[in-house]
Tab-separated table of C-alpha atoms and ligand atoms in Angstrom:
chain	number	residue	atom	x	y	z
A	11	GLU	CA	-11.573	13.505	-7.361
A	12	GLY	CA	-11.623	11.701	-4.006
A	13	ASN	CA	-11.829	13.757	-0.837
A	14	LEU	CA	-13.225	12.252	2.340
A	15	THR	CA	-14.497	8.770	3.034
A	16	VAL	CA	-17.959	8.244	4.441
A	17	GLN	CA	-16.400	7.351	7.794
A	18	GLU	CA	-14.189	10.451	7.819
A	19	LEU	CA	-17.156	12.643	6.971
A	20	ALA	CA	-19.224	10.995	9.713
A	21	ASP	CA	-16.414	11.672	12.197
A	22	ARG	CA	-16.230	15.289	11.127
A	23	LEU	CA	-19.942	15.791	11.384
A	24	GLY	CA	-20.131	13.872	14.634
A	25	VAL	CA	-22.791	11.475	13.383
A	26	GLU	CA	-22.905	7.720	12.812
A	27	SER	CA	-21.611	6.572	9.440
A	28	SER	CA	-24.952	4.784	8.952
A	29	GLU	CA	-26.631	8.218	8.988
A	30	ILE	CA	-24.416	9.340	6.122
A	31	ILE	CA	-25.030	6.114	4.228
A	32	LYS	CA	-28.767	6.596	4.660
A	33	SER	CA	-28.600	10.182	3.448
A	34	LEU	CA	-26.603	9.077	0.402
A	35	PHE	CA	-29.043	6.277	-0.253
A	36	PHE	CA	-31.867	8.797	-0.628
A	37	LYS	CA	-29.727	10.593	-3.186
A	38	GLY	CA	-29.415	7.361	-5.124
A	39	ILE	CA	-25.860	6.618	-3.981
A	40	ILE	CA	-25.157	3.206	-2.470
A	41	ALA	CA	-22.143	3.736	-0.237
A	42	THR	CA	-19.867	1.844	2.129
A	43	VAL	CA	-17.968	3.425	5.030
A	44	THR	CA	-14.664	3.315	3.178
A	45	GLN	CA	-16.073	4.988	0.111
A	46	THR	CA	-14.625	8.318	-0.963
A	47	LEU	CA	-17.008	11.179	-1.613
A	48	ASP	CA	-16.507	14.084	-3.951
A	49	LEU	CA	-16.545	17.677	-2.821
A	50	HIS	CA	-20.053	18.353	-4.016
A	51	THR	CA	-21.490	15.351	-2.182
A	52	ILE	CA	-19.600	16.251	0.990
A	53	GLU	CA	-20.985	19.781	0.890
A	54	THR	CA	-24.540	18.628	0.240
A	55	VAL	CA	-24.491	16.025	3.000
A	56	SER	CA	-22.803	18.401	5.452
A	57	GLU	CA	-25.415	21.081	4.823
A	58	GLU	CA	-28.087	18.521	5.428
A	59	PHE	CA	-26.612	17.864	8.871
A	60	GLY	CA	-26.395	21.607	9.485
A	61	VAL	CA	-22.602	21.796	9.433
A	62	PRO	CA	-20.921	24.238	7.076
A	63	VAL	CA	-17.869	22.689	5.424
A	64	LEU	CA	-14.553	24.423	5.376
A	65	GLN	CA	-12.987	24.094	1.981
A	66	ASP	CA	-9.440	24.177	3.373
A	67	ASP	CA	-10.266	21.425	5.759
A	68	ILE	CA	-11.389	19.100	3.004
A	69	GLU	CA	-8.424	19.919	0.831
A	70	ALA	CA	-6.044	19.203	3.698
A	71	ALA	CA	-7.684	15.836	4.251
A	72	ALA	CA	-7.610	15.063	0.547
A	73	LYS	CA	-3.886	15.751	0.386
A	74	LYS	CA	-3.257	13.251	3.152
A	75	THR	CA	-3.827	10.204	1.002
A	76	VAL	CA	-4.394	9.734	-2.682
A	77	GLU	CA	-7.481	7.600	-2.900
A	78	MET	CA	-7.413	4.805	-5.417
A	79	ILE	CA	-11.139	4.139	-5.282
A	80	GLU	CA	-13.513	6.545	-6.982
A	81	GLU	CA	-17.228	7.021	-6.840
A	82	SER	CA	-17.782	5.288	-10.161
A	83	ASP	CA	-16.229	2.122	-8.709
A	84	MET	CA	-18.835	1.755	-6.006
A	85	ALA	CA	-21.188	-0.624	-7.755
A	86	HIS	CA	-18.335	-2.941	-8.743
A	87	LEU	CA	-16.360	-3.362	-5.547
A	88	ILE	CA	-15.083	-6.778	-4.546
A	89	ARG	CA	-12.687	-7.859	-1.838
A	90	ARG	CA	-9.025	-7.463	-2.688
A	91	PRO	CA	-6.017	-9.096	-1.007
A	92	PRO	CA	-4.109	-7.082	1.598
A	93	VAL	CA	-0.761	-5.626	0.571
A	94	VAL	CA	1.901	-6.105	3.215
A	95	THR	CA	5.293	-4.515	3.857
A	96	VAL	CA	7.913	-6.116	6.096
A	97	MET	CA	9.986	-3.703	8.174
A	98	GLY	CA	12.445	-3.883	11.029
A	99	HIS	CA	16.009	-3.360	12.180
A	100	VAL	CA	18.853	-4.595	9.995
A	101	ASP	CA	19.659	-8.307	10.531
A	102	HIS	CA	16.458	-8.946	12.452
A	103	GLY	CA	15.341	-11.253	9.647
A	104	LYS	CA	13.237	-9.330	7.099
A	105	THR	CA	14.723	-11.094	4.090
A	106	SER	CA	14.626	-14.481	5.826
A	107	LEU	CA	10.993	-13.975	6.757
A	108	LEU	CA	10.020	-12.973	3.212
A	109	ASP	CA	11.838	-16.096	1.975
A	110	ALA	CA	10.075	-18.301	4.524
A	111	ILE	CA	6.696	-16.898	3.521
A	112	ARG	CA	7.478	-17.371	-0.154
A	113	LYS	CA	8.338	-21.009	0.551
A	114	THR	CA	4.848	-21.686	1.916
A	115	ARG	CA	3.597	-21.648	-1.678
A	116	VAL	CA	5.864	-24.521	-2.535
A	117	ALA	CA	4.448	-26.368	0.442
A	118	ALA	CA	0.957	-25.551	-0.769
A	119	GLY	CA	1.894	-27.218	-4.066
A	120	GLU	CA	1.338	-24.101	-6.102
A	121	ALA	CA	2.752	-24.355	-9.602
A	122	GLY	CA	5.815	-22.229	-10.086
A	123	GLY	CA	6.266	-21.862	-6.365
A	124	ILE	CA	9.847	-20.822	-6.809
A	125	THR	CA	9.610	-17.171	-7.620
A	126	GLN	CA	11.559	-14.893	-9.765
A	127	HIS	CA	12.207	-11.598	-8.079
A	128	ILE	CA	9.868	-8.895	-9.280
A	129	GLY	CA	9.588	-6.840	-6.097
A	130	ALA	CA	6.358	-8.375	-4.860
A	131	TYR	CA	4.702	-11.755	-4.580
A	132	GLN	CA	1.429	-13.315	-3.550
A	133	VAL	CA	0.750	-16.274	-1.310
A	134	ASP	CA	-2.393	-18.323	-0.847
A	135	VAL	CA	-3.526	-18.743	2.723
A	136	PRO	CA	-6.194	-21.161	3.943
A	137	HIS	CA	-8.899	-19.155	5.693
A	138	GLY	CA	-11.933	-21.028	6.984
A	139	ASP	CA	-13.256	-23.066	4.067
A	140	GLU	CA	-11.597	-20.891	1.482
A	141	HIS	CA	-8.236	-19.556	0.408
A	142	ARG	CA	-7.275	-15.937	0.585
A	143	LYS	CA	-4.355	-14.210	-1.047
A	144	ILE	CA	-1.845	-11.871	0.566
A	145	THR	CA	0.508	-9.662	-1.437
A	146	PHE	CA	3.958	-9.034	0.012
A	147	LEU	CA	6.116	-6.178	-1.135
A	148	ASP	CA	9.642	-7.415	-1.423
A	149	THR	CA	11.254	-4.007	-1.597
A	150	PRO	CA	12.892	-2.650	1.524
A	151	GLY	CA	9.972	-1.493	3.631
A	152	HIS	CA	11.589	1.710	4.796
A	153	GLU	CA	12.118	2.924	1.250
A	154	ALA	CA	8.603	2.014	0.245
A	155	PHE	CA	7.245	3.979	3.173
A	156	THR	CA	9.459	6.978	2.555
A	157	ALA	CA	8.308	7.139	-1.048
A	158	MET	CA	4.730	6.674	0.061
A	159	ARG	CA	4.986	9.436	2.590
A	160	ALA	CA	6.506	11.838	0.095
A	161	ARG	CA	3.705	11.305	-2.375
A	162	GLY	CA	0.837	10.673	-0.014
A	163	THR	CA	0.124	7.377	-1.729
A	164	LYS	CA	-1.064	4.533	0.399
A	165	VAL	CA	0.553	1.380	-0.895
A	166	THR	CA	0.438	-1.045	2.002
A	167	ASP	CA	-2.448	-2.145	4.168
A	168	VAL	CA	-0.409	-3.745	6.963
A	169	ALA	CA	3.155	-3.456	8.198
A	170	VAL	CA	4.813	-6.553	9.591
A	171	LEU	CA	7.373	-5.379	12.111
A	172	VAL	CA	10.178	-7.906	12.549
A	173	VAL	CA	11.939	-7.767	15.922
A	174	ALA	CA	14.663	-10.288	16.718
A	175	ALA	CA	13.978	-11.985	20.040
A	176	ASP	CA	17.676	-11.993	20.897
A	177	ASP	CA	18.188	-8.312	20.186
A	178	GLY	CA	14.971	-6.439	20.965
A	179	VAL	CA	13.922	-2.952	19.939
A	180	ARG	CA	16.634	-1.086	18.026
A	181	PRO	CA	16.807	2.291	16.191
A	182	GLN	CA	15.319	1.029	12.931
A	183	THR	CA	12.554	-0.680	14.878
A	184	LEU	CA	11.532	2.747	16.158
A	185	GLU	CA	11.833	4.211	12.675
A	186	ALA	CA	9.621	1.464	11.273
A	187	ILE	CA	6.980	2.104	13.937
A	188	SER	CA	6.931	5.807	13.190
A	189	HIS	CA	6.632	5.142	9.437
A	190	ALA	CA	3.696	2.818	9.960
A	191	ARG	CA	2.002	5.225	12.331
A	192	ALA	CA	2.448	8.210	10.035
A	193	ALA	CA	0.865	6.188	7.234
A	194	GLU	CA	-1.887	4.998	9.587
A	195	VAL	CA	-1.136	1.401	8.740
A	196	PRO	CA	-1.777	-1.292	11.361
A	197	ILE	CA	1.258	-3.136	12.713
A	198	VAL	CA	1.582	-6.888	13.164
A	199	VAL	CA	4.695	-7.821	15.121
A	200	ALA	CA	6.732	-10.885	14.158
A	201	ILE	CA	9.021	-11.723	17.069
A	202	ASN	CA	11.692	-13.549	15.106
A	203	LYS	CA	14.564	-15.916	15.894
A	204	ILE	CA	12.698	-17.648	18.710
A	205	ASP	CA	14.816	-20.729	17.915
A	206	LYS	CA	17.947	-18.969	19.171
A	207	GLU	CA	19.407	-19.694	22.524
A	208	GLY	CA	19.375	-16.118	23.792
A	209	ALA	CA	15.811	-15.508	22.590
A	210	GLN	CA	13.695	-13.471	24.994
A	211	PRO	CA	10.315	-12.887	23.368
A	212	ASP	CA	8.871	-11.499	26.594
A	213	ARG	CA	11.568	-8.866	26.746
A	214	VAL	CA	10.590	-7.786	23.221
A	215	LYS	CA	6.962	-7.557	24.298
A	216	GLN	CA	7.952	-5.474	27.272
A	217	GLU	CA	10.043	-3.080	25.213
A	218	LEU	CA	7.255	-2.722	22.668
A	219	SER	CA	4.664	-2.048	25.341
A	220	GLY	CA	6.758	0.978	26.296
A	221	LEU	CA	6.072	2.182	22.754
A	222	ASP	CA	2.319	1.676	23.029
A	223	LEU	CA	2.390	-1.622	21.197
A	224	VAL	CA	0.868	-3.975	23.741
A	225	ALA	CA	0.472	-7.656	22.918
A	226	GLU	CA	-3.024	-9.114	22.979
A	227	ASP	CA	-2.081	-11.674	25.613
A	228	TRP	CA	-0.869	-8.761	27.728
A	229	GLY	CA	-4.228	-7.024	27.485
A	230	GLY	CA	-3.373	-4.832	24.508
A	231	ASN	CA	-4.527	-4.967	20.911
A	232	THR	CA	-1.348	-5.497	18.928
A	233	VAL	CA	-1.024	-8.887	17.292
A	234	MET	CA	2.390	-10.389	18.040
A	235	VAL	CA	3.452	-13.734	16.640
A	236	PRO	CA	6.627	-15.508	17.755
A	237	VAL	CA	8.287	-16.975	14.657
A	238	SER	CA	11.458	-18.519	13.379
A	239	ALA	CA	12.086	-17.506	9.797
A	240	ILE	CA	14.975	-19.935	9.536
A	241	LYS	CA	13.047	-22.952	10.857
A	242	GLY	CA	9.805	-21.895	9.190
A	243	GLU	CA	8.087	-21.961	12.558
A	244	ASN	CA	4.708	-20.265	13.020
A	245	ILE	CA	4.720	-18.703	9.555
A	246	ASP	CA	1.187	-20.026	8.942
A	247	LYS	CA	0.054	-18.381	12.133
A	248	LEU	CA	1.568	-15.057	11.068
A	249	LEU	CA	-0.229	-15.216	7.704
A	250	GLU	CA	-3.502	-16.046	9.420
A	251	MET	CA	-3.080	-13.062	11.737
A	252	ILE	CA	-2.389	-10.730	8.814
A	253	LEU	CA	-5.694	-11.815	7.282
A	254	LEU	CA	-7.481	-11.315	10.573
A	255	VAL	CA	-6.087	-7.820	11.043
A	256	THR	CA	-6.973	-6.752	7.500
A	257	GLU	CA	-10.423	-8.312	7.573
A	258	VAL	CA	-11.789	-5.363	9.550
A	259	GLU	CA	-10.340	-2.926	7.035
A	260	ASP	CA	-12.790	-3.930	4.348
A	261	LEU	CA	-10.254	-3.762	1.516
A	262	GLN	CA	-11.966	-3.421	-1.828
A	263	ALA	CA	-11.338	-2.626	-5.456
A	264	ASN	CA	-13.160	-2.576	-8.766
A	265	PRO	CA	-11.688	-5.130	-11.174
A	266	ASP	CA	-13.927	-3.901	-14.028
A	267	ARG	CA	-12.098	-0.685	-14.804
A	268	MET	CA	-8.817	0.490	-16.219
A	269	ALA	CA	-5.944	-0.106	-13.861
A	270	ARG	CA	-4.241	2.327	-11.579
A	271	GLY	CA	-1.625	1.750	-8.932
A	272	THR	CA	1.960	2.415	-7.976
A	273	VAL	CA	5.363	1.707	-9.482
A	274	ILE	CA	7.136	-0.535	-6.975
A	275	GLU	CA	10.465	-0.963	-8.701
A	276	ALA	CA	11.964	0.010	-12.040
A	277	HIS	CA	15.228	-0.428	-13.862
A	278	LEU	CA	16.746	-0.417	-17.303
A	279	ASP	CA	17.361	-3.866	-18.748
A	280	LYS	CA	19.925	-3.979	-21.543
A	281	ALA	CA	17.864	-6.366	-23.625
A	282	LYS	CA	14.283	-5.546	-22.625
A	283	GLY	CA	14.536	-1.783	-22.099
A	284	PRO	CA	12.740	-0.123	-19.184
A	285	VAL	CA	11.247	-2.717	-16.819
A	286	ALA	CA	8.816	-1.768	-14.067
A	287	THR	CA	7.078	-3.714	-11.328
A	288	LEU	CA	3.576	-2.352	-10.967
A	289	LEU	CA	1.291	-2.889	-8.021
A	290	ILE	CA	-2.276	-2.755	-9.282
A	291	GLN	CA	-4.394	-1.069	-6.624
A	292	ASN	CA	-7.614	-0.714	-8.542
A	293	GLY	CA	-8.888	-2.095	-11.842
A	294	THR	CA	-7.325	-4.685	-14.121
A	295	LEU	CA	-4.160	-4.140	-16.121
A	296	LYS	CA	-4.130	-5.738	-19.571
A	297	ALA	CA	-1.478	-6.393	-22.168
A	298	GLY	CA	-1.620	-3.596	-24.725
A	299	ASP	CA	-2.886	-1.000	-22.234
A	300	VAL	CA	-1.638	2.547	-22.669
A	301	LEU	CA	-0.475	4.058	-19.414
A	302	ALA	CA	1.337	6.909	-17.773
A	303	ALA	CA	3.556	6.406	-14.736
A	304	GLY	CA	4.253	9.847	-13.347
A	305	PRO	CA	5.602	11.727	-16.388
A	306	ILE	CA	6.548	8.535	-18.302
A	307	LEU	CA	4.386	7.086	-21.065
A	308	GLY	CA	4.103	3.411	-21.779
A	309	LYS	CA	2.191	0.735	-23.603
A	310	VAL	CA	2.242	-2.664	-21.931
A	311	ARG	CA	4.127	-4.875	-24.358
A	312	ALA	CA	4.402	-7.867	-22.064
A	313	MET	CA	3.735	-8.731	-18.439
A	314	VAL	CA	5.037	-11.476	-16.190
A	315	ASP	CA	3.650	-12.331	-12.786
A	316	ASP	CA	5.626	-13.177	-9.654
A	317	THR	CA	6.031	-16.796	-10.749
A	318	GLY	CA	7.695	-15.659	-13.962
A	319	LYS	CA	4.681	-16.624	-16.045
A	320	ARG	CA	3.575	-14.469	-18.986
A	321	VAL	CA	0.137	-13.087	-18.205
A	322	LYS	CA	-2.403	-11.174	-20.270
A	323	GLN	CA	-4.023	-9.386	-17.348
A	324	ALA	CA	-3.617	-8.688	-13.655
A	325	GLY	CA	-6.228	-7.650	-11.091
A	326	PRO	CA	-6.342	-5.632	-7.856
A	327	SER	CA	-3.514	-6.124	-5.315
A	328	SER	CA	-1.413	-8.158	-7.705
A	329	ALA	CA	1.973	-7.131	-8.974
A	330	VAL	CA	3.423	-7.652	-12.424
A	331	GLU	CA	6.619	-6.810	-14.177
A	332	ALA	CA	5.736	-4.804	-17.256
A	333	LEU	CA	7.680	-3.944	-20.390
A	334	GLY	CA	6.907	-1.126	-22.771
A	335	PHE	CA	7.768	2.168	-21.064
A	336	SER	CA	9.416	4.948	-23.035
A	337	GLU	CA	11.808	5.616	-20.141
A	338	VAL	CA	12.448	4.115	-16.692
A	339	PRO	CA	9.643	5.299	-14.393
A	340	THR	CA	10.311	6.323	-10.790
A	341	ALA	CA	9.553	3.889	-7.976
A	342	GLY	CA	6.788	5.306	-5.829
A	343	ASP	CA	5.104	7.121	-8.728
A	344	GLU	CA	1.517	6.341	-9.513
A	345	PHE	CA	0.484	4.894	-12.831
A	346	GLU	CA	-2.837	5.026	-14.575
A	347	VAL	CA	-4.213	3.439	-17.733
A	348	TYR	CA	-5.824	5.631	-20.409
A	349	THR	CA	-8.204	4.787	-23.214
A	350	ASP	CA	-5.740	5.922	-25.866
A	351	GLU	CA	-2.313	7.392	-26.385
A	352	LYS	CA	-3.626	10.874	-27.021
A	353	SER	CA	-5.234	11.230	-23.600
A	354	ALA	CA	-2.245	9.671	-21.858
A	355	ARG	CA	0.026	12.088	-23.694
A	356	ALA	CA	-2.089	15.050	-22.614
A	357	VAL	CA	-1.822	14.054	-18.938
A	358	VAL	CA	1.884	13.412	-19.177
A	359	GLY	CA	2.362	16.768	-20.912
A	360	ASP	CA	0.608	18.537	-18.050
A	361	ARG	CA	2.744	16.699	-15.529
A	362	ALA	CA	5.945	17.602	-17.339
A	363	THR	CA	4.906	21.275	-17.353
A	364	GLU	CA	4.076	21.054	-13.674
A	365	ALA	CA	7.410	19.421	-12.874
A	366	ARG	CA	9.251	22.130	-14.826
A	367	ALA	CA	7.356	24.845	-12.944
A	368	THR	CA	8.181	23.254	-9.600
A	369	ARG	CA	11.843	22.946	-10.528
A	370	LEU	CA	11.945	26.544	-11.634
A	371	ALA	CA	10.269	27.730	-8.439
A	372	GLN	CA	12.762	25.731	-6.387
A	373	GLN	CA	15.668	27.182	-8.327
A	374	MET	CA	14.359	30.687	-7.826
A	375	ALA	CA	13.792	30.066	-4.133
A	376	SER	CA	17.317	28.759	-3.649
A	377	ARG	CA	18.691	31.711	-5.600
A	378	ARG	CA	16.790	34.029	-3.287
A	379	VAL	CA	18.264	32.249	-0.315
A	380	SER	CA	21.800	32.478	-1.617
A	381	LEU	CA	21.340	36.165	-2.513
A	382	ALA	CA	19.926	36.778	0.946
A	383	SER	CA	22.812	35.030	2.637
A	384	MET	CA	25.284	37.101	0.589
A	385	SER	CA	23.891	40.442	1.687
B	416	GDP	P1	17.457	-8.526	7.384
B	416	GDP	O1	18.684	-7.653	7.406
B	416	GDP	O2	16.438	-7.991	8.341
B	416	GDP	O3	16.928	-8.777	6.029
B	416	GDP	O4	17.901	-9.917	8.044
B	416	GDP	P2	18.272	-11.295	7.307
B	416	GDP	O5	17.049	-11.999	6.882
B	416	GDP	O6	19.297	-11.034	6.285
B	416	GDP	O7	18.870	-12.118	8.537
B	416	GDP	C1	20.012	-11.677	9.227
B	416	GDP	C2	20.690	-12.888	9.863
B	416	GDP	O8	19.824	-13.489	10.824
B	416	GDP	C3	21.018	-13.979	8.864
B	416	GDP	O9	22.257	-14.533	9.195
B	416	GDP	C4	19.903	-14.991	9.064
B	416	GDP	O10	20.318	-16.304	8.755
B	416	GDP	C5	19.610	-14.849	10.534
B	416	GDP	N1	18.235	-15.194	10.853
B	416	GDP	C6	17.125	-14.685	10.294
B	416	GDP	N2	16.023	-15.250	10.818
B	416	GDP	C7	16.450	-16.131	11.747
B	416	GDP	C8	15.776	-17.049	12.622
B	416	GDP	O11	14.570	-17.171	12.677
B	416	GDP	N3	16.581	-17.786	13.450
B	416	GDP	C9	17.929	-17.687	13.435
B	416	GDP	N4	18.604	-18.465	14.277
B	416	GDP	N5	18.582	-16.861	12.609
B	416	GDP	C10	17.861	-16.091	11.769
B	417	MG	MG1	17.541	-8.031	4.180
């Protein structure tokens, strides 16, 4: 059960994270700053630094985000690609930008560059002497964030905020900023439509600076890239900047474990049955795996990747469309793979009971309210 990261604990105790790492080292635990610690470890380390830990405090922090990385993953962590959501006001060019980014894979000569729509896709980006991947969620960013917020799941690592240079900051721009801030996700601004006659990128920068998003070239620390989604201008630069921004986040996952992640999209297909796009956030998902997505059981019958290719497995930060669920799972729900059907069933059973209890409590509460309002 994940609670606080090493960094969060260090902040709480008012010591350097290296002090915590050292203390853990002497307990035989090799830790990184982003690593999540269990309750027992937090208590032990806190006592060592002479700070009593408030149980409520830890629980509150734990509720904030559902951690995908567990202590047992620590020895197996490797870098994983960042997962990006594109947000912004209607008509500012979110869809066009996602299309333009998707097209860069054709340019890069990647096989199957033309994608089928599965709700997410990956692109390869040159980075120094190597290539790095970035995963883009293709679902409307606002919905993804709302679902995330409701469940406390952290799905995206960066939000790309699209602002049209000929229109500036609008209501949904503000909404997008508040979503990203609530989720504590860094924002990269794409100032779009710079090809248009009435484009005023500096006006956009000025409006954003009033919202505490100050461009780097204006002395702030928000990355802003002027782009034209339609002309494909500066898309490479935007991708490069996304990598740069996420580099400091030290994004990691353990590919050598059973997969867990989040349902990105799901629907009922007449021929195939329930179809779900799964974002793998930790571990590797394999064909034949038994899983539970929220209260829904499944056994992966087949998977296709974002190029429409049948795949046998999928690693951290990749998305696949999977067949084999008993019912249509809910977008935003977490999924997790289990060793066998029996253990998956047990978890799902507990969840169903829990859901029933919550529903019942809600019904009773609303009945109380209506009775109260009658008297
Ligand atoms: P969304 O609602 O944010 O997904 O916006 P769309 O991608 O659907 O774009 C809205 C309109 O703006 C469409 O007519 C696009 O062709 C146009 N558009 C998007 N990006 C650009 C751009 O870079 N330059 C110009 N001139 N038009 C753009
Ligand atoms: Mg759109």
